[in-house]
Coordinates of C-alpha atoms and ligand atoms in Angstrom, one line a residue:
X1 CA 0.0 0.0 0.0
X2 CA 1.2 3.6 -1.0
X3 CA 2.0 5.3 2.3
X4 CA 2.5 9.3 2.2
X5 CA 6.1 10.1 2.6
X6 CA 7.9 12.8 4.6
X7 CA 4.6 13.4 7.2
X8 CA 6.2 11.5 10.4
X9 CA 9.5 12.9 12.2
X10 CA 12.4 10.5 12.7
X11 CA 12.7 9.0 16.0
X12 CA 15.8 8.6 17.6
X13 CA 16.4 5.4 19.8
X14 CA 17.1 6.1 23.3
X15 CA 19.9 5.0 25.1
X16 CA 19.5 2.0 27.7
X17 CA 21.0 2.2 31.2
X18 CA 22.0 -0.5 33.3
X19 CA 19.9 -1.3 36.5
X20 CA 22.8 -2.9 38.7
X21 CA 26.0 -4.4 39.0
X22 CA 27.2 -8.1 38.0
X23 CA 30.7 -9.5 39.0
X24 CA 32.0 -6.1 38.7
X25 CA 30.6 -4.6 35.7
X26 CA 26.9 -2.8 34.8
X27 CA 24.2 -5.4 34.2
X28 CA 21.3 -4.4 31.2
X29 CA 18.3 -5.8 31.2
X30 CA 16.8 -6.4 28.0
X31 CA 13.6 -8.3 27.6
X32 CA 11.9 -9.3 24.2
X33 CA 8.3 -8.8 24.7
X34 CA 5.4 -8.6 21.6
X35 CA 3.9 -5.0 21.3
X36 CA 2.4 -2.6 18.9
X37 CA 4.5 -0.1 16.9
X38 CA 3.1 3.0 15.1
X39 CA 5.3 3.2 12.2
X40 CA 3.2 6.1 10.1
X41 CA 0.7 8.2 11.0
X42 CA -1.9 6.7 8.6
X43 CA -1.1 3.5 9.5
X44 CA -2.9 2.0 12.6
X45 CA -0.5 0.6 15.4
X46 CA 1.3 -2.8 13.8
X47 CA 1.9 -6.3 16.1
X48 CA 5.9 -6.4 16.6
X49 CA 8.5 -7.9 18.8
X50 CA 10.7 -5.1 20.0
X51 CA 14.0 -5.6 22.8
X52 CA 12.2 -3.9 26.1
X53 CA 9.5 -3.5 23.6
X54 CA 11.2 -1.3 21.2
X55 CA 11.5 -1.1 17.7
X56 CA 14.4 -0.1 16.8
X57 CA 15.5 -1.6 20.6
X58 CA 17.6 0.8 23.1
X59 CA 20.4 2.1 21.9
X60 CA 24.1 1.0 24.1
X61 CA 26.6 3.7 24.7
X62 CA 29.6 2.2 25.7
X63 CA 33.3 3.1 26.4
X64 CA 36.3 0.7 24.9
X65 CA 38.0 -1.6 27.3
X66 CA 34.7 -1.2 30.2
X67 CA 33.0 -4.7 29.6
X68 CA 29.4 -4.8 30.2
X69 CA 26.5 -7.9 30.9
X70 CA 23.5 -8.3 29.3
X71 CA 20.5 -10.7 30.2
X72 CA 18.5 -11.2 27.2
X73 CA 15.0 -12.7 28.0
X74 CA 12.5 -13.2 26.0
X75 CA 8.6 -13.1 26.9
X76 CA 7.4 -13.9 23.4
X77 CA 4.3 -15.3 23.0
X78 CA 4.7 -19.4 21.9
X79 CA 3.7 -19.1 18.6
X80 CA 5.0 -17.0 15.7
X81 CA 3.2 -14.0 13.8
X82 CA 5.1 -14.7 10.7
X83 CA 5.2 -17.5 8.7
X84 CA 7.7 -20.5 9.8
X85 CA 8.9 -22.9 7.0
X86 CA 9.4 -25.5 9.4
X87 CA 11.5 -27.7 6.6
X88 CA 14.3 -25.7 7.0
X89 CA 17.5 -26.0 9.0
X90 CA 16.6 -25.4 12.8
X91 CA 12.5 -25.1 12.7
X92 CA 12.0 -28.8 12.0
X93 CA 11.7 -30.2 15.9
X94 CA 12.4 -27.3 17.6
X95 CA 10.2 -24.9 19.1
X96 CA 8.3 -22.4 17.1
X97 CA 9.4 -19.3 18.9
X98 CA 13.2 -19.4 19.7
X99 CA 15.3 -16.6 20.4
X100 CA 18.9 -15.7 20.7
X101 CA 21.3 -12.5 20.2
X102 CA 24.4 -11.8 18.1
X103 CA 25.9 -8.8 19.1
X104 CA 27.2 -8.1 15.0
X105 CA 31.2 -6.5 15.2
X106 CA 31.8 -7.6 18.5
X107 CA 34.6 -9.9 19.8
X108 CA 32.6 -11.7 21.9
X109 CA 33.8 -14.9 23.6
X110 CA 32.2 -17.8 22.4
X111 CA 29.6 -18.6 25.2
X112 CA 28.4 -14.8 24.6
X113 CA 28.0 -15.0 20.8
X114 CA 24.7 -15.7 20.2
X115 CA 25.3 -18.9 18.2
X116 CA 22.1 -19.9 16.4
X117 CA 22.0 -23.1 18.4
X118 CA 22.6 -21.0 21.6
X119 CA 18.7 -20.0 21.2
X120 CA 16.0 -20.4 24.1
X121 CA 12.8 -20.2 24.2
X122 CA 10.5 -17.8 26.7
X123 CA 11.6 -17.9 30.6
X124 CA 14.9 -20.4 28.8
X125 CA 12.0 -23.2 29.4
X126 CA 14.2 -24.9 26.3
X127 CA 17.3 -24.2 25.1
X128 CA 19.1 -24.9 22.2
X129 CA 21.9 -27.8 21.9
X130 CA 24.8 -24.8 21.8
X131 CA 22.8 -22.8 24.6
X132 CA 25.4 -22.3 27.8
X133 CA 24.5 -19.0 29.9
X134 CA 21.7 -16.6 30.3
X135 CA 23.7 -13.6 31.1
X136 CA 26.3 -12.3 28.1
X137 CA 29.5 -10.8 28.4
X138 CA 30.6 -8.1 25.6
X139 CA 34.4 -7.1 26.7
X140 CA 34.2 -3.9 24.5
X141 CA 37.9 -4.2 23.7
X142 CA 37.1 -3.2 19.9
X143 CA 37.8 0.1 18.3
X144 CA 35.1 2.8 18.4
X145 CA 32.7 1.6 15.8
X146 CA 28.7 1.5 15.3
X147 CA 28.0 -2.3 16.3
X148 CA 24.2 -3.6 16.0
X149 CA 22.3 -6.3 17.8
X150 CA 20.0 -8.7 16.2
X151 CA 18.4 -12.3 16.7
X152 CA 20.5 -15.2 15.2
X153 CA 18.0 -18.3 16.0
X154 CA 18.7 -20.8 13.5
X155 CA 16.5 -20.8 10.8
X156 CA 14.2 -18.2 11.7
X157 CA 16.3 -15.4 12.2
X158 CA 14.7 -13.5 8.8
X159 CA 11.3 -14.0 10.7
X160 CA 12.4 -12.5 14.3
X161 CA 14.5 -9.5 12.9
X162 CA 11.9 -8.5 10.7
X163 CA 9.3 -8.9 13.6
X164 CA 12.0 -5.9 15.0
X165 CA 14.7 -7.7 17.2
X166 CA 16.9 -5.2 16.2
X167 CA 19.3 -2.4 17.6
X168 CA 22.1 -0.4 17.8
X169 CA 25.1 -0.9 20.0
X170 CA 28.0 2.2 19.7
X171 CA 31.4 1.9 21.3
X172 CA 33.1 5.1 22.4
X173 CA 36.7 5.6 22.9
X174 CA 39.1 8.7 23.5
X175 CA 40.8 8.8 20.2
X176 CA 37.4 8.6 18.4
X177 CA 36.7 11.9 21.1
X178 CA 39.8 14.1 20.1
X179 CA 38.4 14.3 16.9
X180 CA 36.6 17.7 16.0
X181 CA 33.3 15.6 14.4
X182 CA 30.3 16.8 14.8
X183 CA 28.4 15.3 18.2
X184 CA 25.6 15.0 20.8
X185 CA 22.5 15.8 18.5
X186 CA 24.8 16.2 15.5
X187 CA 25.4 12.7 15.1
X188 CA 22.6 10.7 14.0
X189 CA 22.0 7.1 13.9
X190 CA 19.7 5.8 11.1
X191 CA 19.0 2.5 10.5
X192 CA 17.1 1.6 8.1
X193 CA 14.7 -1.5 7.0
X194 CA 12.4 -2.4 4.6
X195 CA 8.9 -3.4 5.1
X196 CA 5.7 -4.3 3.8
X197 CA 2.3 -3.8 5.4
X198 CA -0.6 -4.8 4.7
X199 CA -4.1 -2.0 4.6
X200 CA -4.9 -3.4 8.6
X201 CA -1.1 -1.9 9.5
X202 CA 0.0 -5.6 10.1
X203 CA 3.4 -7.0 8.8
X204 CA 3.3 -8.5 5.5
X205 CA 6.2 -11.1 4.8
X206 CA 5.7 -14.1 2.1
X207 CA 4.4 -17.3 2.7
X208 CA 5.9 -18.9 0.0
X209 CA 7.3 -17.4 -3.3
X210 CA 4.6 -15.8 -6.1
X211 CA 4.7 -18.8 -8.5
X212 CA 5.1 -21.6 -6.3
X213 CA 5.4 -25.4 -7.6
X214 CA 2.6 -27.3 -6.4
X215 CA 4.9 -29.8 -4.0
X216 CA 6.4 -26.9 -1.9
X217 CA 5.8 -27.1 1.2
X218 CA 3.3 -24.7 3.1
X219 CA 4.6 -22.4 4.4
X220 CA 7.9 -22.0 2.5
X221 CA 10.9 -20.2 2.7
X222 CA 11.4 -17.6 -0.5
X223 CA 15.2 -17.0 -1.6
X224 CA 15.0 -13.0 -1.1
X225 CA 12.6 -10.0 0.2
X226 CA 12.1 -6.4 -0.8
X227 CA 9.4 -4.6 0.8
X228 CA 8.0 -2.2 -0.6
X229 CA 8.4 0.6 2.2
X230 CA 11.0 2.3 3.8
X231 CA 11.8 2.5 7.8
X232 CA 14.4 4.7 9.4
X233 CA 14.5 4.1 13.2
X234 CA 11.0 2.5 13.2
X235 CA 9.2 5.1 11.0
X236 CA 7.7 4.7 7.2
X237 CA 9.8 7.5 4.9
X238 CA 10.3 10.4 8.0
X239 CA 11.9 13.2 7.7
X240 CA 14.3 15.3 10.3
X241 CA 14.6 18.7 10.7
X242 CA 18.2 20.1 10.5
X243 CA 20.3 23.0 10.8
X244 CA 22.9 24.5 7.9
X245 CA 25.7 22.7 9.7
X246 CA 27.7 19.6 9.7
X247 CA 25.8 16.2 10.5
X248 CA 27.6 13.2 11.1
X249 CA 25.2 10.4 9.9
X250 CA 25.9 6.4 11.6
X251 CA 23.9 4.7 9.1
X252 CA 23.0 1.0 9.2
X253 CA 21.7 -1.2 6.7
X254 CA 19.3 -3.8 8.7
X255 CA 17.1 -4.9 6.1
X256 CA 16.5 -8.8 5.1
X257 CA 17.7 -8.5 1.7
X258 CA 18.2 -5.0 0.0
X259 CA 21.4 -3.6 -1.1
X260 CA 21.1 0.6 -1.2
X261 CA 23.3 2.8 -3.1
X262 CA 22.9 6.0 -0.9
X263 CA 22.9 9.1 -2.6
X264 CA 21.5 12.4 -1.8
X265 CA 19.2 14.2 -4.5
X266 CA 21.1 17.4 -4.4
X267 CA 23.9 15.0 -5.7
X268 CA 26.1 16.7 -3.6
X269 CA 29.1 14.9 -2.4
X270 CA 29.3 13.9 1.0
X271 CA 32.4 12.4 3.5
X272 CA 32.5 8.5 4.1
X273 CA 34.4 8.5 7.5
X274 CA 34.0 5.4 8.7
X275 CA 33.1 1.5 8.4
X276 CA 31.5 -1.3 10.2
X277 CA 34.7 -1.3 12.4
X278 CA 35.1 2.2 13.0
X279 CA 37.1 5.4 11.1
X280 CA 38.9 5.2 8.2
X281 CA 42.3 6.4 8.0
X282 CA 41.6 9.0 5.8
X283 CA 37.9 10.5 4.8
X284 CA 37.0 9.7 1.3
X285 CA 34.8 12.2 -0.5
X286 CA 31.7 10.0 -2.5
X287 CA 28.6 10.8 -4.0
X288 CA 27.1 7.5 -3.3
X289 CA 27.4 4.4 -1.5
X290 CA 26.6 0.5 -2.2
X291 CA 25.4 -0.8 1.4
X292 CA 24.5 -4.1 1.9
X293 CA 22.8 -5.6 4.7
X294 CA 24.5 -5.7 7.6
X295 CA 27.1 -3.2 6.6
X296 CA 27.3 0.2 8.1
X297 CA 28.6 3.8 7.2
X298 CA 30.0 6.4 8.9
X299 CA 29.4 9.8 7.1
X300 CA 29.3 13.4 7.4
X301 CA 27.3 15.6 4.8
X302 CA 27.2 19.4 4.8
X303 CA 23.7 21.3 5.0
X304 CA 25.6 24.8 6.1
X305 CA 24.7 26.6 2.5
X306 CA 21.7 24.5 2.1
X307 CA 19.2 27.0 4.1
X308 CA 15.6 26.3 3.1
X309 CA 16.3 23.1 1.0
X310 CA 15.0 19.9 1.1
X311 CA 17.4 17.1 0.4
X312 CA 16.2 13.6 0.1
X313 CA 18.5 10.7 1.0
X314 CA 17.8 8.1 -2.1
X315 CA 18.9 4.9 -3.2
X316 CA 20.0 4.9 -6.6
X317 CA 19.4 1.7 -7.9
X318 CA 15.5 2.6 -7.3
X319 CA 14.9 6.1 -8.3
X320 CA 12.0 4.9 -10.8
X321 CA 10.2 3.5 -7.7
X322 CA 8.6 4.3 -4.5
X323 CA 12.0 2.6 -2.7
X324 CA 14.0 5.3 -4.5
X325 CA 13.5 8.0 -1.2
X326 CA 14.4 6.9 2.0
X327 CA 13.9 9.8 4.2
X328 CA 14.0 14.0 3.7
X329 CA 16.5 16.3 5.7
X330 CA 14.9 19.9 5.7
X331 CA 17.2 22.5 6.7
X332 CA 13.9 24.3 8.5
X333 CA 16.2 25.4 11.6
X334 CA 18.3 27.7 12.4
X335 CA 22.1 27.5 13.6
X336 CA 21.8 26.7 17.4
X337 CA 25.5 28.0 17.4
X338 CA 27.9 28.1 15.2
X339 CA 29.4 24.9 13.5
X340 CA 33.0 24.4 14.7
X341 CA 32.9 20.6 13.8
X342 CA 35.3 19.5 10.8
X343 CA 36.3 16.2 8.8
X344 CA 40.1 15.7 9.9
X345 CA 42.2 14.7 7.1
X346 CA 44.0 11.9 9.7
X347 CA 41.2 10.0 11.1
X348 CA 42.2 7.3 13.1
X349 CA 45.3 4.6 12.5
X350 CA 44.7 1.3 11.1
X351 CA 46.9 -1.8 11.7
X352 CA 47.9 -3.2 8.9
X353 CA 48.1 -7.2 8.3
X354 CA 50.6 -8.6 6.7
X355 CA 50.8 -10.7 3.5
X356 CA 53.5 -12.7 4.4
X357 CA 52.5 -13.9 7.7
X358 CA 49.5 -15.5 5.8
X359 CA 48.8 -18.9 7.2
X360 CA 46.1 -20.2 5.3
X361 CA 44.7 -19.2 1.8
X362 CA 41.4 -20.3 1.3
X363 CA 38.9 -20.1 -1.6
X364 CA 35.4 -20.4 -1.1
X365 CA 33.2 -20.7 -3.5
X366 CA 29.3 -19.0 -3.3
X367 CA 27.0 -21.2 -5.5
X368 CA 23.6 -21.8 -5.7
X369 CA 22.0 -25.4 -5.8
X370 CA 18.3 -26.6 -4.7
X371 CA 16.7 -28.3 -2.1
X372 CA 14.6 -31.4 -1.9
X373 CA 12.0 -29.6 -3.2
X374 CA 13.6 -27.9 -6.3
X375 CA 14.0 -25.1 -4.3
X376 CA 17.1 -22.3 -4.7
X377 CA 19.6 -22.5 -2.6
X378 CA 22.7 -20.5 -2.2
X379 CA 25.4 -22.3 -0.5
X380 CA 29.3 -21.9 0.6
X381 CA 31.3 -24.8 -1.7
X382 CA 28.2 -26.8 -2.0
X383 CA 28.2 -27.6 1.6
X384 CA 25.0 -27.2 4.1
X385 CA 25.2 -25.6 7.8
X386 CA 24.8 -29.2 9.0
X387 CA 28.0 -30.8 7.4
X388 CA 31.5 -31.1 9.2
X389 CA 33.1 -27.5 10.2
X390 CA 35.9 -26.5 7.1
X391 CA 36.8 -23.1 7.9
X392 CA 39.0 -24.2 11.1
X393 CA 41.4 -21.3 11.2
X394 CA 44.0 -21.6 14.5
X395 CA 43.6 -19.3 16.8
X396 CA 45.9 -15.7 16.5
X397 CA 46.6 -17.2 12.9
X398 CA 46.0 -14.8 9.7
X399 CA 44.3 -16.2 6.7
X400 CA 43.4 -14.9 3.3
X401 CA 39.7 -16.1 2.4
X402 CA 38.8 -15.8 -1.1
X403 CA 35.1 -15.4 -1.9
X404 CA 34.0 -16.5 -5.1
X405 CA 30.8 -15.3 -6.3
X406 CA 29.6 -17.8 -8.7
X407 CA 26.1 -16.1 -8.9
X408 CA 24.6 -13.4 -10.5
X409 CA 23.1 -12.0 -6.8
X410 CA 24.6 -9.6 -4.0
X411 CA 25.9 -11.9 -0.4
X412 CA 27.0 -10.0 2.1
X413 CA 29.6 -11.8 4.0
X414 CA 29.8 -11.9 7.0
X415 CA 32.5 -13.2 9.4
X416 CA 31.8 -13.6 12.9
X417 CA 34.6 -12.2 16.0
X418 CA 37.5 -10.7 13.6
X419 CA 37.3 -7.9 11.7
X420 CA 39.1 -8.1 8.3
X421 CA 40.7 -6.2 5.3
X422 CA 39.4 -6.4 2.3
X423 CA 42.4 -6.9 -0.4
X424 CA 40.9 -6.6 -4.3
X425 CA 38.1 -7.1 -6.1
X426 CA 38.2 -9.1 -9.3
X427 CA 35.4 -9.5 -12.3
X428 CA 34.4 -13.1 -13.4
X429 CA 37.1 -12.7 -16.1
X430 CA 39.7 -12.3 -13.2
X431 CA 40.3 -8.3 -14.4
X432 CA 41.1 -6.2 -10.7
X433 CA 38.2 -4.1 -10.2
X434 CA 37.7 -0.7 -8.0
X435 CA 37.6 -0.8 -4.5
X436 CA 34.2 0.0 -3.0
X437 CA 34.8 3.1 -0.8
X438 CA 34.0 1.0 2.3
X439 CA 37.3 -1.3 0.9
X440 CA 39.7 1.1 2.7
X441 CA 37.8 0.2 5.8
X442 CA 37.9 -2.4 8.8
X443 CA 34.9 -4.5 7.9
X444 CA 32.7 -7.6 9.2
X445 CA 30.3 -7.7 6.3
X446 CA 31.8 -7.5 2.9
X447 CA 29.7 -6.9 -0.3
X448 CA 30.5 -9.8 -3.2
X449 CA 28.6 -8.3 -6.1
X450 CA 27.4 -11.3 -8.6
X451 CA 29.9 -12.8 -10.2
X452 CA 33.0 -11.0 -8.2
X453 CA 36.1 -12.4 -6.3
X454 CA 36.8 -10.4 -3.1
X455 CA 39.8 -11.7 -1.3
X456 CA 39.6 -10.2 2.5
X457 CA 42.2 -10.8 5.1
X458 CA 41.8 -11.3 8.8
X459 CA 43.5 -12.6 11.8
X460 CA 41.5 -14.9 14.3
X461 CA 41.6 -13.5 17.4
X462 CA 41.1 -13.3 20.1
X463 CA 39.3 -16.0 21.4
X464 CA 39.1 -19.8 20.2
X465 CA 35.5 -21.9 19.9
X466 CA 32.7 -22.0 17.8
X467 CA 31.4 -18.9 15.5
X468 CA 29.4 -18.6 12.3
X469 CA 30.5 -17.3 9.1
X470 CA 27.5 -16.9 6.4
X471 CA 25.7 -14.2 4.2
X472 CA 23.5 -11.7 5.6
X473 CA 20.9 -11.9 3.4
X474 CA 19.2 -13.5 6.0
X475 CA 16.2 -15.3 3.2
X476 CA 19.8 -16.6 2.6
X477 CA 21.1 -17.7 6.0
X478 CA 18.6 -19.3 7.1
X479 CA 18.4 -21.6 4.0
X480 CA 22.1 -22.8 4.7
X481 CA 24.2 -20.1 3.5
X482 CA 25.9 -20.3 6.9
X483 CA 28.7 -22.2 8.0
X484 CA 30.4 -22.7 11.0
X485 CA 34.4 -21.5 12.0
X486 CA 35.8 -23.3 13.7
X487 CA 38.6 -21.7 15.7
X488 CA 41.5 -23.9 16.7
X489 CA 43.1 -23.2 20.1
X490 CA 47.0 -23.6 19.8
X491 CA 47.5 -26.3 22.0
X492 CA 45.7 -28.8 20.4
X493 CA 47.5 -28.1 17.0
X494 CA 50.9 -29.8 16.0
X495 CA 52.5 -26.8 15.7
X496 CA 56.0 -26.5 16.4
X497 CA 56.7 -23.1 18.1
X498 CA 54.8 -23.0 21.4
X499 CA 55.1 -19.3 21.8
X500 CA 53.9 -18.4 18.8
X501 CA 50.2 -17.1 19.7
X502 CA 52.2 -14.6 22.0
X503 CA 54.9 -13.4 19.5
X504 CA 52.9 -13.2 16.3
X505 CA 52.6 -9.1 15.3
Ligands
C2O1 CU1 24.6 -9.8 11.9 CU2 25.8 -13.6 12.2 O1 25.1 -11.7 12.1
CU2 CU1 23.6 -14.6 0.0

């Protein structure tokens, strides 16, 4: 349904305190509970499942190197609201209704990374084979960066982040402060979704694909989404009132399936400052940006000679449709005080990794296949989530992981606890493409265009245990384009030099 655009403001998540103390550090509560959202103002109120109710959920503020708890409950009602295949990886015996929480971009330890088998059900009545504590621990040891939050129960995860288990999770740090960017309610967070709704304001997600074969199963999963509405914080196409200054802009793709190429329609230039892992080295100057989902941006645009405009942010690859706006800046207001905020050519420093202490080269191929029932499936080397581990990197070991895109579609890839490098780009004729802007970044989620090679580089650190690695496409994922990794402690490898996880870089 055609929804009016630019009539609701943009809300801005709050931020969530902690209520005590546990072994030392602050304790969050955060409790997924069913509720109604009002995402447009000709809408009526739609059914949702926000964190403490919220959709986007609270927003953490953190500083680098001060660990925090959380305890994630969920108070979900038993049965789902959206349509679970249940002949997919995960739903077959299990519960309906599981839950479980990936902190995306952090380096959590194991026990604390919301594996998809980690999941449990409401009050933890059952838990999942991998499930091994209520309470999490994030050790915040990573760079400032814009981390996000999101559930990660095996083969429903489309379904439960779509339903809105999803939310922003920033980490602070001094360097990050001495920086003259603009801050407080000059920095904006925006993350953005899309949706489909039906006339009655409730959630529309497909049963089963538009020309189905008749022995699909009912319902069934389909191998991508697009709504046909735009969200920014929780709000259908909004728009936010701005003054001619500087804005710095921590923008974060969280929809199922759609890549955007942000743009503004003034097709002014803006600054791309930073990456899913925090700032660049340098700012790079763009007038768009391809953002997959899972991937975020760190930018700064300019409205100081812009008094009186309206500037839409777009996405390029849609300006023919509705999905072409995303949300209009009006510089209505006038400057508070004046804008002493600037882009610093020297952001931030950026360890290198180096080639020659490579360990492992891998290359991983991203096919597509089908199901039992003739349906697509996109798959890492042919292999399923359920077979044997293969990406068993030892821990504090660097590998090169080459990601061949043997299909004409966009995967985000994701790597769980590390971030990486990415090294080139190559066409299917193996000519060197580009970089993407977001190439000169530290990344978790890289986009592998159809067709393309991306080689990224990434040490495993620092903890050992079982993580994921898959594409965030999450109509993907949860069709068994996920994998686990594997990571090795030292000691139970045959390598020679004992000290080596100590001494290496
Ligand atoms: Cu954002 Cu494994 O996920
Ligand atoms: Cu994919």
């Amino acid at each position: 349904m055609e929804l009016k655009k630019f009539v609701d403001a943009l809300p801005i998540p709050s931020f969530i305190t902690p209520k005590e103390s546990y072994q030392g550090a602050p304790l969050y509560e955060v409790s997924m509970i069913e509720t109604l959202h009002k995402f447009h103002r000709d809408l009526p109120k739609t059914k949702v499942w926000g964190y403490n109710g919220q959709v986007p959920g609270p927003t953490f503020n953190v500083e680098k190197n001060q660990p925090i708890y959380v305890r994630w409950t969920n108070h979900l009602p038993l049965k789902h609201f959206l349509p679970v295949d249940k002949t997919i990886h995960g739903a077959h015996h299990n519960p309906e209704v599981r839950t479980v929480v990936h902190l995306h971009g952090s380096p959590s330890e194991p026990d604390s990374d919301g594996h998809p088998e980690a999941w449990f059900t409401r009050n933890f009545q059952q838990t999942g084979p991998h499930f091994m504590k209520e309470i999490y621990h994030y050790p915040n040891t990573e760079r400032a960066a814009n981390l996000w939050y999101h559930d990660h129960a095996l083969g429903i995860t489309r379904l439960n982040v779509y339903a809105g288990l999803a939310g922003l999770y920033f980490v602070r740090d001094e360097q990050e402060r001495t920086l003259p960017l603009p801050k407080g309610k000059y920095e904006v967070p925006l993350m953005i979704q899309d949706k489909t709704f039906n006339p009655d304001g409730s959630l529309f997600y497909p049963a089963q694909p538009d020309n189905p074969s008749p022995n699909l199963p009912y319902p069934s999963i389909v191998p991508s989404f697009l709504g046909d509405t735009i969200t920014v914080n929780g709000k259908v196409w909004p728009f936010l009132n701005v003054e001619p200054r500087k804005y710095r802009f921590r923008l974060l793709n969280a929809s199922n399936s759609r890549t955007y190429k942000f743009q503004l329609s003034n097709l002014r230039p803006f600054y791309l400052i930073g990456t899913d892992g925090g700032l660049l080295t340098r700012p790079i100057k763009v007038e768009s940006l391809d953002v997959s989902p899972a991937e975020r941006i760190d930018i700064v645009v300019d409205f100081s000679r812009l008094g009186g405009q309206k500037i839409v942010l777009q996405d390029g690859f849609e300006l023919e449709n509705p999905t072409g706006e995303i949300m209009e800046f009006r510089v209505s207001k006038s400057l508070s005080c004046p804008d002493q905020s600037k882009v610093p050519l020297l952001l931030s420093r950026i360890e290198p990794l180096r080639v020659n202490k490579v360990r492992k080269i891998r290359r991983i191929t991203l096919n597509d296949s089908q199901d039992e029932y003739g349906r697509l499936m996109l798959l890492f080397d042919d292999k399923e989530w359920m077979d044997p581990a293969t990406e068993t990197p030892l821990l504090n070991s660097i590998e090169i992981w080459e990601l061949v895109n043997l299909t004409p579609g966009i995967h985000p890839i994701h790597v769980h606890l590390v971030n990486f490098r990415v090294l080139d780009r190559y066409d299917k004729d193996g000519r060197l493409l580009i970089p993407l802007p977001a190439d000169y970044g530290l990344k978790d989620t890289v986009l592998v265009a159809g067709g393309e090679t991306v080689r990224i580089i990434m040490k495993f650190q620092p903890f050992s245990g079982d993580y994921v690695w898959h594409c965030h496409r999450l109509e993907h994922e949860d069709h068994d384009m996920m994998r686990p990794l594997k990571i090795i402690p030292f000691h139970s490898s045959n390598h020679s030099n004992s000290n080596r996880h100590q001494t290496d870089m």
